[in-house]
Amino acid sequence: MPFIERIKSFSDNPLLPNGSNYKQFETTISFYQEQLDKLIPHSKQEFIAIQCNPYQVEVIGLLLAAWALKWSTLLLPDTMPEQARSSLLATNPIGHLITFNSKGELQILEAKKKNASPKGHFHFVQTSGSSGTPKLIGFSPDTLFQAALKQSDFLGIADHHIYPLTLPLNHVAGLMTLLRLLYRGASWSIIAKGHGLNQLASVDFLSLVPTQLFYYLKKPSLISLLAKCQKILIGGANCDQSLLAQAQENQWPLILTYGMTETLGFTAARPIKELSRGDLTTYSPTPWCQFSLAEDQRILIDSLIHHDCIYHNGQFTLTPKTFIIRTNDRGQWTNDFLHVEGRLDQIIISGGENIALASIKKVLLTHPLIEEVLLFTRSNERWGEEICALIISDELNATHMAQLKTFLKGHLEAFAIPRVWSFLTADQYSSPPMGIKWRLQDLLLHTEEGPYET
């Protein structure tokens, strides 16, 4: 059954926050199809990037309209630094960058000549990958549909359930949350950045990153509301033990998940009530995934759900149907459970975002007054991991932190900017290692003479 026909099969179910059915939603799709045809006429194969608020409801209709036209799509958040956006457009075969105007109509921000085209139409998601080199991971609408059905069946989502969308649509977790609801016809609403959840009368399912859990645990009005949930999925990063203990005390039905962009979300899961079986990073594989370990203990995933193509180094590569995903996570088996021990690379997760430390260091070293940078992380209850930066410079000190943050905001997303800073002169850096050792302890231990936090 064609993709758009599958949507029509749910014509009696609510698909928008105002309770509209498919008849009204079909009008939205038709509206954006007409808009796209006016902006980019007679295009049979197009690749568009959509700059938008990733919690904007109109994005849903536009995506479905583009997929119905068999166009490829990519969502770019409107908070993306201009330099990062320009670099992405310059190095990827995106034909048009479009956005919404104040009236909800489409307009072209940039058009360029494409140097390659995917063989098929896909929705692309940008990911840093284990090397820190940005690449685009593509999924066909049919793969998105199959993943949504498998995930919603696994979770037990039905058309009478309420599942607020609290994650941005430019991330796989947010997109898949939406598609699960869309295809199952469940009631939903967009809770931008997680704010306003307490205004709902009831909630059946919820998907969060640990940072959101940290925020919700501080809201007394949510204690009884979330205790009535059927399932609350926690993903994107390891969760702090103290947060899980608080959630258990509140009787919130948390399920810890392990997954990645390439598999459209979770591949393994474990209810919080099973914590006695092991530590916080031990999971049960989902029915559509099989795990194995390489000789270096690298986790290998054989999943029925995986990406259909990759755009990297100037070319598209289609993914075979039978494909083993080589992760950069180290693991082991413990009583039929997958135990994730840590990373094999320098990718860290902070606030649910994958961050390549090498990319931050590369940007910092372009600053004319910085001679060297040491980056590392420490655990944090709210963010999971927070980035610490030790700056080697004869001219920069704590009084320049605002200047450094402004400098980084022009190159990096806000979540990739270090939260803790410390400074050494070149002489201190080259002197016996006690100076560096003291400063690293300073950053890690939060002494009274401790790090400058932002």
Short mmCIF file of N, CA and C in Angstrom, two decimals, residues 183-315:
data_model
loop_
_atom_site.label_atom_id
_atom_site.label_comp_id
_atom_site.label_asym_id
_atom_site.label_seq_id
_atom_site.Cartn_x
_atom_site.Cartn_y
_atom_site.Cartn_z
N TYR A 183 0.30 6.92 13.11
CA TYR A 183 -0.16 5.69 12.50
C TYR A 183 -1.11 4.90 13.39
N ARG A 184 -1.02 5.10 14.68
CA ARG A 184 -1.94 4.42 15.59
C ARG A 184 -3.17 5.28 15.90
N GLY A 185 -3.14 6.56 15.50
CA GLY A 185 -4.29 7.41 15.73
C GLY A 185 -4.46 7.82 17.18
N ALA A 186 -3.40 7.75 17.98
CA ALA A 186 -3.49 8.15 19.38
C ALA A 186 -3.62 9.67 19.49
N SER A 187 -4.21 10.13 20.58
CA SER A 187 -4.35 11.56 20.82
C SER A 187 -3.01 12.12 21.28
N TRP A 188 -2.68 13.31 20.81
CA TRP A 188 -1.39 13.87 21.17
C TRP A 188 -1.45 15.39 21.12
N SER A 189 -0.45 15.98 21.69
CA SER A 189 -0.27 17.43 21.62
C SER A 189 1.23 17.69 21.69
N ILE A 190 1.66 18.82 21.16
CA ILE A 190 3.07 19.17 21.19
C ILE A 190 3.34 19.97 22.46
N ILE A 191 4.25 19.47 23.27
CA ILE A 191 4.67 20.16 24.49
C ILE A 191 6.06 20.71 24.21
N ALA A 192 6.13 21.93 23.71
CA ALA A 192 7.40 22.50 23.26
C ALA A 192 8.43 22.52 24.39
N LYS A 193 9.56 21.84 24.15
CA LYS A 193 10.66 21.75 25.12
C LYS A 193 10.21 21.19 26.46
N GLY A 194 9.09 20.46 26.44
CA GLY A 194 8.62 19.80 27.66
C GLY A 194 7.84 20.68 28.61
N HIS A 195 7.63 21.96 28.26
CA HIS A 195 6.91 22.86 29.16
C HIS A 195 5.41 22.78 28.91
N GLY A 196 4.63 22.78 29.98
CA GLY A 196 3.17 22.76 29.86
C GLY A 196 2.55 21.39 30.02
N LEU A 197 3.35 20.39 30.40
CA LEU A 197 2.81 19.05 30.56
C LEU A 197 1.76 18.99 31.66
N ASN A 198 1.93 19.80 32.70
CA ASN A 198 0.99 19.77 33.82
C ASN A 198 -0.39 20.32 33.47
N GLN A 199 -0.55 20.86 32.26
CA GLN A 199 -1.85 21.36 31.83
C GLN A 199 -2.74 20.24 31.28
N LEU A 200 -2.16 19.06 31.07
CA LEU A 200 -2.93 17.94 30.55
C LEU A 200 -3.64 17.21 31.68
N ALA A 201 -4.83 16.70 31.37
CA ALA A 201 -5.61 15.99 32.39
C ALA A 201 -5.08 14.60 32.64
N SER A 202 -4.53 13.95 31.60
CA SER A 202 -3.98 12.62 31.76
C SER A 202 -2.94 12.36 30.68
N VAL A 203 -2.04 11.41 30.96
CA VAL A 203 -0.98 11.02 30.03
C VAL A 203 -0.82 9.51 30.13
N ASP A 204 -0.76 8.84 28.96
CA ASP A 204 -0.57 7.39 28.95
C ASP A 204 0.86 6.99 28.63
N PHE A 205 1.50 7.72 27.71
CA PHE A 205 2.87 7.41 27.31
C PHE A 205 3.66 8.71 27.23
N LEU A 206 4.96 8.57 27.42
CA LEU A 206 5.82 9.74 27.39
C LEU A 206 7.23 9.29 27.00
N SER A 207 7.92 10.10 26.19
CA SER A 207 9.32 9.84 25.83
C SER A 207 10.16 11.03 26.27
N LEU A 208 11.20 10.77 27.06
CA LEU A 208 12.01 11.84 27.64
C LEU A 208 13.49 11.53 27.52
N VAL A 209 14.32 12.57 27.60
CA VAL A 209 15.74 12.41 27.84
C VAL A 209 15.98 12.72 29.32
N PRO A 210 17.10 12.27 29.91
CA PRO A 210 17.33 12.47 31.34
C PRO A 210 17.21 13.92 31.81
N THR A 211 17.60 14.88 30.96
CA THR A 211 17.50 16.28 31.35
C THR A 211 16.05 16.68 31.61
N GLN A 212 15.13 16.17 30.80
CA GLN A 212 13.71 16.45 31.01
C GLN A 212 13.21 15.77 32.28
N LEU A 213 13.69 14.55 32.52
CA LEU A 213 13.31 13.86 33.75
C LEU A 213 13.74 14.67 34.97
N PHE A 214 14.96 15.20 34.92
CA PHE A 214 15.47 16.05 36.00
C PHE A 214 14.51 17.23 36.25
N TYR A 215 14.06 17.85 35.17
CA TYR A 215 13.16 19.00 35.26
C TYR A 215 11.80 18.59 35.83
N TYR A 216 11.24 17.48 35.34
CA TYR A 216 9.90 17.07 35.78
C TYR A 216 9.87 16.63 37.24
N LEU A 217 10.97 16.05 37.70
CA LEU A 217 11.01 15.60 39.10
C LEU A 217 10.93 16.77 40.07
N LYS A 218 11.20 17.97 39.60
CA LYS A 218 11.13 19.15 40.45
C LYS A 218 9.75 19.82 40.40
N LYS A 219 8.80 19.19 39.70
CA LYS A 219 7.46 19.75 39.57
C LYS A 219 6.46 18.90 40.37
N PRO A 220 6.06 19.35 41.58
CA PRO A 220 5.12 18.57 42.40
C PRO A 220 3.81 18.27 41.68
N SER A 221 3.40 19.17 40.77
CA SER A 221 2.13 18.99 40.07
C SER A 221 2.15 17.79 39.12
N LEU A 222 3.35 17.27 38.81
CA LEU A 222 3.44 16.16 37.86
C LEU A 222 3.54 14.80 38.54
N ILE A 223 3.70 14.76 39.85
CA ILE A 223 3.95 13.49 40.55
C ILE A 223 2.81 12.50 40.32
N SER A 224 1.58 12.91 40.60
CA SER A 224 0.45 12.00 40.44
C SER A 224 0.10 11.79 38.97
N LEU A 225 0.28 12.82 38.13
CA LEU A 225 -0.04 12.70 36.70
C LEU A 225 0.80 11.62 36.04
N LEU A 226 2.11 11.66 36.26
CA LEU A 226 3.00 10.71 35.60
C LEU A 226 2.97 9.33 36.25
N ALA A 227 2.53 9.26 37.49
CA ALA A 227 2.39 7.95 38.14
C ALA A 227 1.28 7.12 37.49
N LYS A 228 0.38 7.79 36.78
CA LYS A 228 -0.73 7.10 36.10
C LYS A 228 -0.38 6.68 34.68
N CYS A 229 0.83 7.05 34.21
CA CYS A 229 1.26 6.65 32.88
C CYS A 229 1.40 5.13 32.78
N GLN A 230 1.26 4.63 31.56
CA GLN A 230 1.56 3.21 31.33
C GLN A 230 3.06 2.99 31.16
N LYS A 231 3.69 3.88 30.39
CA LYS A 231 5.12 3.75 30.17
C LYS A 231 5.74 5.13 29.95
N ILE A 232 6.93 5.34 30.53
CA ILE A 232 7.72 6.54 30.29
C ILE A 232 9.08 6.10 29.80
N LEU A 233 9.35 6.34 28.52
CA LEU A 233 10.62 5.91 27.93
C LEU A 233 11.71 6.95 28.21
N ILE A 234 12.85 6.47 28.68
CA ILE A 234 14.00 7.34 28.93
C ILE A 234 15.13 6.90 28.00
N GLY A 235 15.60 7.82 27.15
CA GLY A 235 16.65 7.48 26.21
C GLY A 235 17.57 8.66 25.97
N GLY A 236 18.51 8.48 25.08
CA GLY A 236 19.41 9.57 24.71
C GLY A 236 20.68 9.63 25.53
N ALA A 237 20.70 9.04 26.71
CA ALA A 237 21.89 9.06 27.57
C ALA A 237 21.63 8.20 28.78
N ASN A 238 22.72 7.81 29.46
CA ASN A 238 22.56 7.11 30.73
C ASN A 238 21.94 8.05 31.75
N CYS A 239 21.11 7.49 32.61
CA CYS A 239 20.38 8.29 33.59
C CYS A 239 21.03 8.17 34.97
N ASP A 240 21.13 9.29 35.66
CA ASP A 240 21.74 9.30 36.98
C ASP A 240 20.93 8.46 37.97
N GLN A 241 21.66 7.73 38.82
CA GLN A 241 21.02 6.85 39.81
C GLN A 241 20.04 7.60 40.70
N SER A 242 20.40 8.82 41.11
CA SER A 242 19.53 9.57 42.02
C SER A 242 18.20 9.95 41.36
N LEU A 243 18.24 10.24 40.04
CA LEU A 243 16.99 10.56 39.33
C LEU A 243 16.08 9.34 39.26
N LEU A 244 16.67 8.18 38.99
CA LEU A 244 15.87 6.97 38.93
C LEU A 244 15.27 6.62 40.29
N ALA A 245 16.04 6.87 41.34
CA ALA A 245 15.53 6.60 42.69
C ALA A 245 14.32 7.49 43.00
N GLN A 246 14.42 8.77 42.61
CA GLN A 246 13.29 9.68 42.82
C GLN A 246 12.08 9.25 42.01
N ALA A 247 12.31 8.84 40.77
CA ALA A 247 11.21 8.40 39.91
C ALA A 247 10.53 7.15 40.49
N GLN A 248 11.34 6.23 41.01
CA GLN A 248 10.78 5.04 41.65
C GLN A 248 9.94 5.41 42.86
N GLU A 249 10.43 6.35 43.64
CA GLU A 249 9.68 6.80 44.82
C GLU A 249 8.34 7.40 44.41
N ASN A 250 8.32 8.07 43.25
CA ASN A 250 7.07 8.65 42.74
C ASN A 250 6.19 7.62 42.04
N GLN A 251 6.70 6.40 41.90
CA GLN A 251 6.00 5.31 41.21
C GLN A 251 5.78 5.63 39.72
N TRP A 252 6.76 6.27 39.13
CA TRP A 252 6.69 6.55 37.69
C TRP A 252 7.19 5.31 36.94
N PRO A 253 6.46 4.82 35.95
CA PRO A 253 6.81 3.57 35.24
C PRO A 253 7.88 3.79 34.16
N LEU A 254 9.09 4.05 34.58
CA LEU A 254 10.17 4.33 33.64
C LEU A 254 10.65 3.08 32.93
N ILE A 255 11.00 3.24 31.66
CA ILE A 255 11.66 2.19 30.88
C ILE A 255 12.93 2.78 30.29
N LEU A 256 14.07 2.24 30.67
CA LEU A 256 15.35 2.72 30.13
C LEU A 256 15.57 2.08 28.77
N THR A 257 16.02 2.87 27.80
CA THR A 257 16.18 2.36 26.44
C THR A 257 17.60 2.59 25.92
N TYR A 258 17.97 1.75 24.96
CA TYR A 258 19.26 1.86 24.28
C TYR A 258 19.00 1.82 22.78
N GLY A 259 19.47 2.83 22.07
CA GLY A 259 19.24 2.86 20.63
C GLY A 259 20.12 3.89 19.97
N MET A 260 19.84 4.19 18.70
CA MET A 260 20.67 5.12 17.94
C MET A 260 19.91 5.60 16.72
N THR A 261 20.48 6.62 16.07
CA THR A 261 19.85 7.19 14.88
C THR A 261 19.67 6.14 13.80
N GLU A 262 20.69 5.32 13.56
CA GLU A 262 20.65 4.35 12.46
C GLU A 262 19.51 3.35 12.59
N THR A 263 19.00 3.12 13.79
CA THR A 263 17.92 2.15 14.00
C THR A 263 16.59 2.82 14.31
N LEU A 264 16.51 4.13 14.06
CA LEU A 264 15.28 4.89 14.32
C LEU A 264 14.82 4.76 15.77
N GLY A 265 15.77 4.79 16.68
CA GLY A 265 15.39 4.79 18.09
C GLY A 265 15.81 3.52 18.80
N PHE A 266 15.01 3.14 19.79
CA PHE A 266 15.45 2.11 20.73
C PHE A 266 15.52 0.72 20.08
N THR A 267 16.56 -0.01 20.49
CA THR A 267 16.77 -1.39 20.05
C THR A 267 16.70 -2.36 21.22
N ALA A 268 16.78 -1.82 22.42
CA ALA A 268 16.71 -2.62 23.64
C ALA A 268 16.11 -1.76 24.74
N ALA A 269 15.45 -2.40 25.71
CA ALA A 269 14.76 -1.64 26.75
C ALA A 269 14.71 -2.46 28.04
N ARG A 270 14.44 -1.75 29.13
CA ARG A 270 14.38 -2.42 30.43
C ARG A 270 13.60 -1.59 31.42
N PRO A 271 12.51 -2.13 32.01
CA PRO A 271 11.75 -1.37 33.00
C PRO A 271 12.58 -1.07 34.24
N ILE A 272 12.33 0.07 34.83
CA ILE A 272 13.07 0.48 36.02
C ILE A 272 12.83 -0.50 37.18
N LYS A 273 11.68 -1.16 37.18
CA LYS A 273 11.38 -2.09 38.28
C LYS A 273 12.30 -3.31 38.27
N GLU A 274 13.04 -3.51 37.17
CA GLU A 274 13.95 -4.64 37.08
C GLU A 274 15.38 -4.27 37.44
N LEU A 275 15.56 -3.12 38.08
CA LEU A 275 16.92 -2.67 38.39
C LEU A 275 17.70 -3.66 39.24
N SER A 276 17.00 -4.48 40.00
CA SER A 276 17.69 -5.44 40.85
C SER A 276 18.44 -6.49 40.03
N ARG A 277 18.12 -6.61 38.74
CA ARG A 277 18.78 -7.61 37.89
C ARG A 277 20.19 -7.19 37.49
N GLY A 278 20.51 -5.95 37.65
CA GLY A 278 21.83 -5.49 37.24
C GLY A 278 21.97 -4.00 37.40
N ASP A 279 22.92 -3.43 36.70
CA ASP A 279 23.11 -1.99 36.85
C ASP A 279 22.25 -1.24 35.85
N LEU A 280 22.51 0.07 35.72
CA LEU A 280 21.63 0.95 34.96
C LEU A 280 21.84 0.87 33.45
N THR A 281 22.78 0.09 32.98
CA THR A 281 23.04 0.03 31.55
C THR A 281 22.92 -1.40 31.03
N THR A 282 21.96 -2.15 31.56
CA THR A 282 21.71 -3.51 31.14
C THR A 282 20.31 -3.60 30.55
N TYR A 283 20.19 -4.12 29.33
CA TYR A 283 18.93 -4.05 28.61
C TYR A 283 18.54 -5.39 28.01
N SER A 284 17.24 -5.53 27.69
CA SER A 284 16.72 -6.68 26.95
C SER A 284 16.50 -6.28 25.51
N PRO A 285 17.01 -7.02 24.53
CA PRO A 285 16.80 -6.67 23.12
C PRO A 285 15.32 -6.68 22.75
N THR A 286 14.93 -5.81 21.84
CA THR A 286 13.57 -5.81 21.32
C THR A 286 13.40 -6.96 20.33
N PRO A 287 12.16 -7.34 19.99
CA PRO A 287 11.94 -8.49 19.09
C PRO A 287 12.55 -8.32 17.71
N TRP A 288 12.79 -7.08 17.26
CA TRP A 288 13.30 -6.88 15.91
C TRP A 288 14.83 -6.72 15.86
N CYS A 289 15.50 -6.96 16.99
CA CYS A 289 16.96 -6.77 17.03
C CYS A 289 17.66 -7.98 17.62
N GLN A 290 18.83 -8.28 17.07
CA GLN A 290 19.72 -9.28 17.64
C GLN A 290 21.09 -8.63 17.86
N PHE A 291 21.71 -8.94 18.98
CA PHE A 291 22.99 -8.34 19.33
C PHE A 291 24.09 -9.40 19.36
N SER A 292 25.29 -8.96 19.04
CA SER A 292 26.47 -9.80 19.20
C SER A 292 27.64 -8.88 19.54
N LEU A 293 28.77 -9.47 19.87
CA LEU A 293 29.94 -8.69 20.25
C LEU A 293 31.12 -9.04 19.35
N ALA A 294 31.85 -8.03 18.91
CA ALA A 294 33.07 -8.24 18.13
C ALA A 294 34.21 -8.60 19.08
N GLU A 295 35.38 -8.89 18.51
CA GLU A 295 36.51 -9.30 19.34
C GLU A 295 36.93 -8.21 20.32
N ASP A 296 36.73 -6.94 19.95
CA ASP A 296 37.10 -5.85 20.85
C ASP A 296 35.96 -5.45 21.78
N GLN A 297 34.96 -6.34 21.89
CA GLN A 297 33.77 -6.13 22.74
C GLN A 297 32.83 -5.05 22.18
N ARG A 298 33.05 -4.67 20.94
CA ARG A 298 32.17 -3.71 20.28
C ARG A 298 30.79 -4.35 20.09
N ILE A 299 29.73 -3.58 20.36
CA ILE A 299 28.37 -4.08 20.20
C ILE A 299 27.98 -4.04 18.72
N LEU A 300 27.52 -5.17 18.20
CA LEU A 300 27.04 -5.29 16.82
C LEU A 300 25.53 -5.51 16.86
N ILE A 301 24.81 -4.83 15.98
CA ILE A 301 23.35 -4.90 15.97
C ILE A 301 22.86 -5.38 14.61
N ASP A 302 22.09 -6.45 14.61
CA ASP A 302 21.40 -6.94 13.42
C ASP A 302 19.93 -6.60 13.63
N SER A 303 19.48 -5.52 12.98
CA SER A 303 18.13 -5.00 13.22
C SER A 303 17.30 -5.06 11.94
N LEU A 304 16.03 -5.42 12.09
CA LEU A 304 15.10 -5.38 10.96
C LEU A 304 14.81 -3.94 10.56
N ILE A 305 15.10 -3.00 11.46
CA ILE A 305 14.89 -1.58 11.19
C ILE A 305 16.27 -0.91 11.15
N HIS A 306 16.61 -0.35 10.01
CA HIS A 306 17.86 0.40 9.94
C HIS A 306 17.78 1.37 8.77
N HIS A 307 18.77 2.26 8.68
CA HIS A 307 18.77 3.29 7.65
C HIS A 307 18.86 2.68 6.26
N ASP A 308 18.33 3.45 5.28
CA ASP A 308 18.32 2.97 3.89
C ASP A 308 19.47 3.51 3.07
N CYS A 309 20.04 4.65 3.48
CA CYS A 309 21.18 5.20 2.75
C CYS A 309 21.96 6.18 3.62
N ILE A 310 23.16 6.48 3.19
CA ILE A 310 24.02 7.45 3.87
C ILE A 310 24.57 8.40 2.81
N TYR A 311 24.63 9.69 3.14
CA TYR A 311 25.36 10.63 2.28
C TYR A 311 26.59 11.07 3.05
N HIS A 312 27.76 10.75 2.50
CA HIS A 312 29.01 11.05 3.19
C HIS A 312 30.11 11.16 2.15
N ASN A 313 31.01 12.13 2.36
CA ASN A 313 32.14 12.35 1.45
C ASN A 313 31.69 12.52 -0.01
N GLY A 314 30.58 13.24 -0.18
CA GLY A 314 30.16 13.61 -1.53
C GLY A 314 29.39 12.58 -2.31
N GLN A 315 28.96 11.49 -1.66
CA GLN A 315 28.20 10.50 -2.41
C GLN A 315 27.17 9.80 -1.54
#
